[in-house]
Tab-separated table of C-alpha atoms and ligand atoms in Angstrom:
chain	number	residue	atom	x	y	z
A	1	MET	CA	0.000	-0.004	-0.008
A	2	GLY	CA	1.286	3.421	-0.946
A	3	TYR	CA	0.822	6.745	0.780
A	4	GLY	CA	-2.855	7.709	0.821
A	5	VAL	CA	-3.081	11.229	-0.627
A	6	THR	CA	-6.155	13.121	-1.787
A	7	PHE	CA	-5.537	14.722	-5.191
A	8	ILE	CA	-7.856	17.688	-5.721
A	9	THR	CA	-7.636	18.216	-9.469
A	10	GLY	CA	-8.987	21.804	-9.543
A	11	ASP	CA	-10.459	23.693	-12.485
A	12	GLY	CA	-9.148	26.001	-15.245
A	13	THR	CA	-5.619	24.726	-15.943
A	14	GLY	CA	-5.849	22.551	-12.790
A	15	PRO	CA	-6.703	19.213	-14.463
A	16	GLU	CA	-3.861	19.376	-17.018
A	17	LEU	CA	-1.399	20.418	-14.297
A	18	SER	CA	-2.659	17.546	-12.108
A	19	GLU	CA	-2.135	14.987	-14.847
A	20	ALA	CA	1.402	16.185	-15.518
A	21	VAL	CA	2.365	16.305	-11.859
A	22	GLN	CA	0.833	12.935	-11.006
A	23	LYS	CA	2.921	11.191	-13.669
A	24	VAL	CA	6.140	12.780	-12.417
A	25	LEU	CA	5.417	11.935	-8.773
A	26	ASP	CA	4.556	8.344	-9.718
A	27	ALA	CA	7.855	8.148	-11.593
A	28	THR	CA	9.835	8.997	-8.425
A	29	GLY	CA	9.339	5.391	-7.313
A	30	VAL	CA	7.452	6.437	-4.193
A	31	GLU	CA	4.150	4.604	-4.144
A	32	PHE	CA	1.067	6.790	-3.878
A	33	ASP	CA	-2.501	5.646	-3.428
A	34	TRP	CA	-4.211	8.716	-4.931
A	35	ASP	CA	-7.811	9.515	-4.163
A	36	PHE	CA	-8.830	11.915	-6.967
A	37	GLN	CA	-11.454	14.475	-5.938
A	38	THR	CA	-13.027	17.254	-7.958
A	39	ALA	CA	-14.071	20.614	-6.486
A	40	GLY	CA	-14.725	24.065	-7.858
A	41	VAL	CA	-16.968	25.809	-10.353
A	42	ASP	CA	-18.088	22.727	-12.342
A	43	VAL	CA	-18.779	20.784	-9.160
A	44	TYR	CA	-20.852	23.731	-7.865
A	45	GLU	CA	-23.040	23.451	-10.951
A	46	GLU	CA	-23.422	19.675	-10.635
A	47	GLU	CA	-23.606	19.167	-6.862
A	48	GLY	CA	-24.711	22.580	-5.587
A	49	ASN	CA	-21.587	22.886	-3.421
A	50	PRO	CA	-18.115	23.784	-4.729
A	51	LEU	CA	-16.455	21.959	-1.798
A	52	PRO	CA	-18.595	18.876	-1.117
A	53	ASP	CA	-18.128	16.904	2.114
A	54	ARG	CA	-16.595	13.999	0.190
A	55	VAL	CA	-13.521	16.193	-0.492
A	56	LEU	CA	-13.043	17.151	3.135
A	57	ASP	CA	-13.763	13.589	4.306
A	58	SER	CA	-11.117	12.276	1.918
A	59	VAL	CA	-8.477	14.696	3.265
A	60	ARG	CA	-9.500	13.997	6.875
A	61	GLU	CA	-9.102	10.272	6.297
A	62	ARG	CA	-5.703	10.544	4.623
A	63	GLY	CA	-4.249	13.604	6.352
A	64	LEU	CA	-2.544	14.697	3.123
A	65	ALA	CA	-3.654	16.391	-0.073
A	66	LEU	CA	-2.133	17.771	-3.223
A	67	LYS	CA	-4.370	20.462	-4.647
A	68	ALA	CA	-4.458	22.050	-8.095
A	69	PRO	CA	-5.790	25.633	-8.324
A	70	ILE	CA	-9.489	26.394	-8.105
A	71	THR	CA	-11.260	29.451	-9.507
A	72	THR	CA	-13.123	31.854	-7.247
A	73	PRO	CA	-15.570	33.530	-9.590
A	74	VAL	CA	-15.871	37.256	-8.858
A	75	GLY	CA	-19.301	38.213	-7.542
A	76	SER	CA	-20.492	34.596	-7.357
A	77	GLY	CA	-22.482	33.076	-4.514
A	78	PHE	CA	-19.626	31.084	-3.055
A	79	ARG	CA	-16.591	32.173	-1.079
A	80	SER	CA	-13.083	31.012	-1.960
A	81	ILE	CA	-12.796	27.241	-1.644
A	82	ASN	CA	-9.153	27.730	-0.922
A	83	VAL	CA	-9.952	29.792	2.148
A	84	ALA	CA	-12.731	27.351	3.167
A	85	LEU	CA	-10.370	24.363	2.991
A	86	ARG	CA	-7.790	26.121	5.155
A	87	LYS	CA	-10.457	26.962	7.729
A	88	GLU	CA	-12.253	23.611	7.774
A	89	LEU	CA	-9.010	21.685	8.272
A	90	ASP	CA	-7.443	24.306	10.553
A	91	LEU	CA	-4.441	24.719	8.244
A	92	TYR	CA	-3.047	27.664	10.087
A	93	ALA	CA	0.406	27.892	8.517
A	94	CYS	CA	1.142	28.634	4.892
A	95	LEU	CA	4.679	27.772	3.842
A	96	ARG	CA	6.001	29.252	0.626
A	97	PRO	CA	9.619	28.557	-0.265
A	98	CYS	CA	11.072	30.960	-2.831
A	99	LYS	CA	14.250	29.564	-4.286
A	100	ALA	CA	15.816	30.847	-7.495
A	101	TYR	CA	16.996	27.934	-9.634
A	102	GLU	CA	19.858	28.558	-12.022
A	103	GLY	CA	18.454	29.404	-15.463
A	104	VAL	CA	15.288	31.276	-14.435
A	105	ARG	CA	14.936	34.923	-15.376
A	106	THR	CA	15.680	36.769	-12.163
A	107	ARG	CA	17.750	39.673	-10.996
A	108	PHE	CA	18.239	37.884	-7.704
A	109	PRO	CA	19.800	34.476	-8.388
A	110	GLU	CA	20.867	34.132	-4.738
A	111	THR	CA	17.276	34.121	-3.428
A	112	ASP	CA	16.457	31.224	-1.134
A	113	ILE	CA	13.853	32.298	1.395
A	114	VAL	CA	10.843	30.645	2.991
A	115	ILE	CA	7.729	32.648	3.704
A	116	VAL	CA	5.677	31.430	6.668
A	117	ARG	CA	2.294	33.123	6.545
A	118	GLU	CA	-0.390	32.943	9.209
A	119	ASN	CA	-3.531	31.666	7.485
A	120	HIS	CA	-6.558	32.479	9.687
A	121	GLU	CA	-6.362	35.871	11.386
A	122	ASP	CA	-5.582	39.513	10.625
A	123	LEU	CA	-7.632	41.482	8.091
A	124	TYR	CA	-8.450	38.164	6.353
A	125	ALA	CA	-10.695	36.924	9.174
A	126	GLY	CA	-13.715	38.361	7.359
A	127	ILE	CA	-14.985	40.614	10.170
A	128	GLU	CA	-16.417	43.417	8.090
A	129	PHE	CA	-18.812	46.343	8.548
A	130	GLU	CA	-20.441	47.594	5.374
A	131	TYR	CA	-20.766	51.274	4.570
A	132	GLY	CA	-24.241	52.633	5.334
A	133	THR	CA	-25.481	49.780	7.549
A	134	GLU	CA	-26.935	49.854	11.044
A	135	GLU	CA	-24.090	47.624	12.310
A	136	THR	CA	-21.487	50.110	11.089
A	137	GLU	CA	-23.370	52.905	12.795
A	138	LYS	CA	-23.325	50.918	16.063
A	139	LEU	CA	-19.619	50.354	15.647
A	140	ARG	CA	-19.012	54.079	15.085
A	141	LYS	CA	-20.881	54.850	18.243
A	142	PHE	CA	-19.023	52.161	20.210
A	143	VAL	CA	-15.674	53.528	19.060
A	144	ALA	CA	-16.687	57.095	19.911
A	145	ASP	CA	-17.902	56.041	23.408
A	146	THR	CA	-15.004	53.772	24.322
A	147	GLU	CA	-12.030	55.101	22.431
A	148	GLY	CA	-13.032	58.689	21.906
A	149	THR	CA	-12.436	58.663	18.159
A	150	GLN	CA	-15.102	60.119	15.868
A	151	MET	CA	-15.015	58.104	12.680
A	152	ARG	CA	-16.466	59.605	9.524
A	153	GLU	CA	-20.028	58.613	8.646
A	154	ASP	CA	-19.156	57.376	5.169
A	155	ILE	CA	-16.931	54.472	6.173
A	156	GLY	CA	-16.641	50.739	5.553
A	157	VAL	CA	-14.636	48.826	8.166
A	158	THR	CA	-12.544	45.650	8.265
A	159	ILE	CA	-11.344	44.502	11.659
A	160	LYS	CA	-7.761	43.413	12.169
A	161	ALA	CA	-7.514	40.918	15.029
A	162	ILE	CA	-4.362	39.031	15.950
A	163	SER	CA	-4.328	36.592	18.883
A	164	VAL	CA	-1.671	35.284	21.243
A	165	HIS	CA	-2.634	31.700	20.352
A	166	GLY	CA	-2.484	32.354	16.586
A	167	THR	CA	0.855	34.113	16.873
A	168	GLU	CA	2.431	31.480	19.107
A	169	ARG	CA	1.636	28.678	16.732
A	170	ILE	CA	2.708	30.439	13.519
A	171	VAL	CA	6.000	31.612	15.042
A	172	ARG	CA	6.631	28.073	16.362
A	173	GLU	CA	5.929	26.702	12.901
A	174	GLY	CA	8.550	29.071	11.431
A	175	PHE	CA	11.143	27.905	13.929
A	176	LYS	CA	10.238	24.239	13.511
A	177	TYR	CA	10.662	24.613	9.758
A	178	ALA	CA	14.045	26.264	10.296
A	179	GLN	CA	15.112	23.398	12.572
A	180	ALA	CA	13.863	20.674	10.235
A	181	TYR	CA	15.527	22.089	7.121
A	182	GLY	CA	18.775	23.403	8.606
A	183	ARG	CA	17.906	27.070	8.225
A	184	HIS	CA	19.773	29.598	10.337
A	185	LYS	CA	17.616	32.610	10.899
A	186	VAL	CA	13.970	33.550	11.466
A	187	THR	CA	12.809	37.099	10.677
A	188	LEU	CA	9.444	38.302	11.963
A	189	ALA	CA	7.740	41.064	9.937
A	190	HIS	CA	5.286	43.575	11.415
A	191	LYS	CA	4.166	47.175	11.604
A	192	ALA	CA	4.210	47.318	15.396
A	193	ASN	CA	5.258	50.962	15.438
A	194	ILE	CA	1.815	51.928	14.098
A	195	MET	CA	-0.535	49.037	15.024
A	196	LYS	CA	0.571	48.542	18.597
A	197	PHE	CA	-2.152	46.159	19.751
A	198	SER	CA	-2.285	43.807	16.735
A	199	ASP	CA	1.136	43.846	15.120
A	200	GLY	CA	2.625	44.894	18.448
A	201	LEU	CA	1.220	41.747	20.025
A	202	PHE	CA	2.534	39.686	17.084
A	203	LEU	CA	6.024	41.056	17.730
A	204	GLU	CA	5.926	40.697	21.490
A	205	VAL	CA	4.647	37.106	21.424
A	206	GLY	CA	7.085	36.255	18.626
A	207	ARG	CA	10.011	37.565	20.627
A	208	ARG	CA	8.933	35.515	23.646
A	209	VAL	CA	8.552	32.272	21.678
A	210	ALA	CA	11.975	32.853	20.064
A	211	GLU	CA	13.676	33.500	23.381
A	212	GLU	CA	12.025	30.824	25.490
A	213	GLU	CA	11.686	27.986	23.002
A	214	PHE	CA	14.289	28.414	20.255
A	215	PRO	CA	17.306	30.191	21.765
A	216	ASN	CA	19.681	28.438	19.357
A	217	ILE	CA	18.239	29.919	16.177
A	218	GLU	CA	18.950	33.527	15.259
A	219	PHE	CA	15.904	35.765	15.476
A	220	GLU	CA	15.316	39.308	14.266
A	221	ASP	CA	12.358	41.498	13.353
A	222	ARG	CA	11.748	43.933	10.498
A	223	ILE	CA	9.103	46.546	9.877
A	224	ILE	CA	7.196	45.280	6.852
A	225	ASP	CA	7.903	48.203	4.503
A	226	ASN	CA	11.610	48.004	5.283
A	227	LEU	CA	11.521	44.264	4.707
A	228	CYS	CA	9.989	44.759	1.239
A	229	ASN	CA	12.643	47.290	0.372
A	230	GLN	CA	15.404	44.926	1.462
A	231	LEU	CA	13.889	41.894	-0.271
A	232	VAL	CA	14.061	43.632	-3.635
A	233	SER	CA	17.642	44.762	-3.062
A	234	ARG	CA	19.374	41.996	-1.073
A	235	PRO	CA	17.101	38.966	-0.577
A	236	GLU	CA	20.120	36.732	0.103
A	237	GLU	CA	20.249	38.232	3.627
A	238	TYR	CA	16.941	36.538	4.523
A	239	ASP	CA	16.128	32.962	5.371
A	240	VAL	CA	12.789	32.079	7.060
A	241	ILE	CA	10.325	34.981	7.282
A	242	VAL	CA	7.228	34.770	9.524
A	243	LEU	CA	4.371	37.161	8.773
A	244	PRO	CA	0.758	37.867	9.705
A	245	ASN	CA	-1.798	36.929	7.040
A	246	LEU	CA	-2.038	40.031	4.824
A	247	TYR	CA	1.679	40.879	4.707
A	248	GLY	CA	2.329	37.159	4.063
A	249	ASP	CA	-0.044	37.209	1.118
A	250	ILE	CA	1.648	40.204	-0.473
A	251	VAL	CA	5.221	39.153	0.266
A	252	SER	CA	4.479	35.691	-1.210
A	253	ASP	CA	3.839	37.226	-4.609
A	254	LEU	CA	6.857	39.461	-4.187
A	255	GLY	CA	8.844	36.289	-3.450
A	256	ALA	CA	7.459	34.599	-6.597
A	257	GLY	CA	8.656	37.638	-8.573
A	258	LEU	CA	12.155	37.193	-7.128
A	259	ILE	CA	12.437	33.598	-8.374
A	260	GLY	CA	11.135	33.806	-11.941
A	261	GLY	CA	7.396	34.261	-11.631
A	262	LEU	CA	4.218	32.665	-10.333
A	263	GLY	CA	4.753	29.534	-12.389
A	264	MET	CA	7.730	28.676	-10.142
A	265	ALA	CA	6.200	29.143	-6.693
A	266	PRO	CA	5.068	26.164	-4.565
A	267	GLY	CA	3.264	26.158	-1.236
A	268	ALA	CA	1.913	24.096	1.631
A	269	ASN	CA	-0.897	24.723	4.095
A	270	ILE	CA	-0.083	22.988	7.337
A	271	GLY	CA	-2.087	22.307	10.497
A	272	ASP	CA	-1.616	20.002	13.472
A	273	ASP	CA	-3.515	17.158	11.783
A	274	TYR	CA	-3.549	17.795	8.037
A	275	ALA	CA	-1.380	19.194	5.269
A	276	VAL	CA	-2.513	20.420	1.850
A	277	PHE	CA	0.131	21.197	-0.790
A	278	GLU	CA	-0.657	23.657	-3.569
A	279	ALA	CA	0.968	26.122	-5.961
A	280	VAL	CA	0.838	29.832	-5.151
A	281	HIS	CA	-0.705	30.643	-8.538
A	282	GLY	CA	-4.386	30.425	-9.436
A	283	SER	CA	-6.263	28.514	-12.136
A	284	ALA	CA	-4.981	30.732	-15.003
A	285	PRO	CA	-8.306	30.157	-16.812
A	286	LYS	CA	-7.241	31.930	-20.013
A	287	TYR	CA	-4.808	29.070	-20.678
A	288	LYS	CA	-7.263	26.279	-19.852
A	289	GLY	CA	-6.939	23.209	-22.080
A	290	GLN	CA	-3.911	24.577	-23.945
A	291	ASN	CA	-1.222	22.382	-22.377
A	292	LYS	CA	0.800	25.554	-21.942
A	293	VAL	CA	1.371	26.553	-18.324
A	294	ASN	CA	4.330	25.713	-16.137
A	295	PRO	CA	3.784	22.604	-13.994
A	296	LEU	CA	6.541	23.498	-11.505
A	297	GLY	CA	4.402	25.427	-9.016
A	298	LEU	CA	2.369	22.262	-8.400
A	299	LEU	CA	5.282	19.873	-8.928
A	300	LEU	CA	7.481	21.691	-6.406
A	301	SER	CA	4.510	21.498	-4.022
A	302	GLY	CA	4.702	17.732	-4.618
A	303	PHE	CA	8.415	17.971	-3.801
A	304	MET	CA	7.448	19.607	-0.478
A	305	LEU	CA	4.987	16.727	0.092
A	306	LEU	CA	7.788	14.209	-0.462
A	307	HIS	CA	9.899	15.975	2.188
A	308	HIS	CA	6.892	16.113	4.511
A	309	ILE	CA	6.482	12.317	4.355
A	310	GLU	CA	10.254	11.991	4.755
A	311	GLU	CA	10.874	10.510	1.316
A	312	THR	CA	14.007	12.599	1.248
A	313	GLU	CA	15.964	10.654	-1.327
A	314	ALA	CA	13.089	10.787	-3.867
A	315	ALA	CA	12.553	14.479	-3.070
A	316	ASN	CA	16.211	15.281	-3.715
A	317	ARG	CA	16.272	13.271	-6.943
A	318	LEU	CA	13.176	15.066	-8.171
A	319	GLU	CA	14.629	18.460	-7.304
A	320	SER	CA	17.905	17.691	-9.058
A	321	ALA	CA	16.019	16.703	-12.219
A	322	ILE	CA	13.907	19.872	-12.088
A	323	ALA	CA	17.003	22.022	-11.508
A	324	GLU	CA	18.780	20.391	-14.446
A	325	ILE	CA	15.832	20.890	-16.830
A	326	ILE	CA	15.629	24.569	-15.878
A	327	ARG	CA	19.388	25.013	-16.225
A	328	GLU	CA	19.358	23.475	-19.709
A	329	GLY	CA	16.413	25.718	-20.640
A	330	GLU	CA	15.235	23.510	-23.534
A	331	SER	CA	12.259	21.465	-22.370
A	332	VAL	CA	10.604	24.306	-20.477
A	333	THR	CA	7.301	26.144	-20.785
A	334	TYR	CA	6.926	29.604	-22.300
A	335	ASP	CA	7.377	31.488	-19.038
A	336	LEU	CA	10.894	30.073	-18.575
A	337	LYS	CA	12.079	31.010	-22.064
A	338	PRO	CA	14.007	34.266	-22.698
A	339	SER	CA	10.970	35.638	-24.550
A	340	ARG	CA	7.355	34.676	-23.877
A	341	ASP	CA	6.596	33.862	-27.546
A	342	ASP	CA	9.666	31.681	-28.030
A	343	PRO	CA	8.544	28.944	-30.469
A	344	SER	CA	10.790	26.382	-28.772
A	345	ALA	CA	8.711	26.416	-25.566
A	346	VAL	CA	7.253	23.006	-24.734
A	347	GLY	CA	3.857	22.199	-23.199
A	348	THR	CA	2.946	21.268	-19.617
A	349	SER	CA	2.913	17.551	-20.382
A	350	GLU	CA	6.183	17.567	-22.359
A	351	MET	CA	8.006	19.413	-19.596
A	352	ALA	CA	6.793	16.751	-17.163
A	353	ASP	CA	8.071	13.994	-19.507
A	354	ALA	CA	11.471	15.691	-19.736
A	355	ILE	CA	11.700	15.762	-15.935
A	356	ILE	CA	10.793	12.063	-15.739
A	357	GLN	CA	13.522	11.243	-18.249
A	358	LYS	CA	16.029	13.359	-16.365
A	359	MET	CA	15.139	11.665	-13.067
A	360	GLY	CA	16.056	8.334	-14.670
A	361	LYS	CA	19.466	9.739	-15.512
A	362	VAL	CA	19.955	11.409	-12.119
A	363	ALA	CA	19.137	8.062	-10.475
A	364	ALA	CA	21.598	6.083	-12.654
B	1	NAD	P1	-3.483	33.245	-11.753
B	1	NAD	O1	-2.358	32.896	-10.832
B	1	NAD	O2	-4.397	32.134	-12.102
B	1	NAD	O3	-2.892	33.785	-13.121
B	1	NAD	C1	-2.294	35.055	-13.281
B	1	NAD	C2	-1.247	34.974	-14.416
B	1	NAD	O4	-0.080	34.363	-13.888
B	1	NAD	C3	-1.677	34.090	-15.586
B	1	NAD	O5	-2.436	34.798	-16.532
B	1	NAD	C4	-0.336	33.686	-16.140
B	1	NAD	O6	0.203	34.712	-16.927
B	1	NAD	C5	0.501	33.544	-14.884
B	1	NAD	N1	0.511	32.152	-14.402
B	1	NAD	C6	-0.226	31.609	-13.404
B	1	NAD	N2	0.077	30.322	-13.260
B	1	NAD	C7	1.003	30.047	-14.182
B	1	NAD	C8	1.721	28.854	-14.536
B	1	NAD	N3	1.509	27.705	-13.902
B	1	NAD	N4	2.602	28.929	-15.544
B	1	NAD	C9	2.840	30.066	-16.182
B	1	NAD	N5	2.218	31.218	-15.905
B	1	NAD	C10	1.302	31.195	-14.918
B	1	NAD	O7	-4.246	34.473	-11.103
B	1	NAD	P2	-5.663	35.077	-11.432
B	1	NAD	O8	-5.859	35.143	-12.946
B	1	NAD	O9	-5.726	36.287	-10.637
B	1	NAD	O10	-6.670	34.034	-10.813
B	1	NAD	C11	-7.422	33.094	-11.556
B	1	NAD	C12	-8.361	32.354	-10.593
B	1	NAD	O11	-7.608	31.539	-9.699
B	1	NAD	C13	-9.196	33.299	-9.732
B	1	NAD	O12	-10.501	32.791	-9.678
B	1	NAD	C14	-8.543	33.210	-8.372
B	1	NAD	O13	-9.448	33.440	-7.331
B	1	NAD	C15	-8.035	31.788	-8.372
B	1	NAD	N6	-6.914	31.543	-7.449
B	1	NAD	C16	-6.863	30.324	-6.911
B	1	NAD	C17	-5.789	29.986	-6.080
B	1	NAD	C18	-5.739	28.618	-5.486
B	1	NAD	O14	-6.420	27.721	-5.978
B	1	NAD	N7	-4.954	28.412	-4.445
B	1	NAD	C19	-4.771	30.920	-5.836
B	1	NAD	C20	-4.851	32.180	-6.449
B	1	NAD	C21	-5.925	32.469	-7.266
């Protein structure tokens, strides 16, 4: 029996990416017992729910999932499935390694950072007060009575809440990742100078966890704007970076930009009981069915899965093959070519085949 893993095949370019990635992971020699599950727009039309219970049950049973991207239609009735999955399974940590492989188009070839983003709290918690409603009026009054601030009448409000519990566990996750993967430094990002009771708490709790629980790993903090400035000038000075939800979201895309684009960026959503691995990018619907997009975001997420289940040898062999294919620059998709309309670009499936072939050679 192989490893039981739920494979959520996604929509848009998700199914073609899934097919390509499944064949590469199967070719690593590690035995997987895939449970393929569909979710997303088409499923919503057929089953009335974009994230049916069968999908969650499958992940709960197996503990592990690989997930292709899923579209969140703008203005539709349903909220992001991606956010729902993270909430339902309490996947509180989002890990996004950003490593520049030799051969990608980047001004920062030394980049090798890992973004650790808190997944549940902050401005993303969905506590919102709509402009013009009775609730917002009550909130205005409450703020005026308790805090003494008169807010304008024409406001919409989103609440930013950061907890001790949420901060402790995300900072711990950052340090545990550093320990497990031989990383040397953890940087915590914040805007504590302005938001003293949310980001300030994040910083204070982070400092305590660092000092009390991980005294052997270097720890520092950076104000978020300063961090962004430094990441686009000398990213090689950073290692593991722990951030609250919103900054983590933004810095993840910045990180993808540092390493050659969204097509290159993998990710993992981790909780105490479950782990779901997925690319940073979305379903890229304009390329659906064209066998065109880069499979590496999802494949490198599979590489993270291999490490997670401690199939280290297979993970390393896969990474070496991927690195070699990128370095050669021949069997790569359009986004990894010097120009985007380079006629020598190969398709999703062909790039996967080239990686499989290369793995055979790396293994020999
Ligand atoms: P997107 O990431 O799908 O695509 C933006 C652009 O990035 C594409 O047009 C393409 O140029 C490039 N790109 C993305 N993936 C690529 C790949 N594998 N190879 C090469 N180039 C690639 O972002 P979007 O268009 O804003 O979002 C489309 C849909 O995906 C939306 O409904 C959004 O909500 C959803 N989404 C899902 C996830 C997820 O499933 N985790 C994440 C982000 C967005």
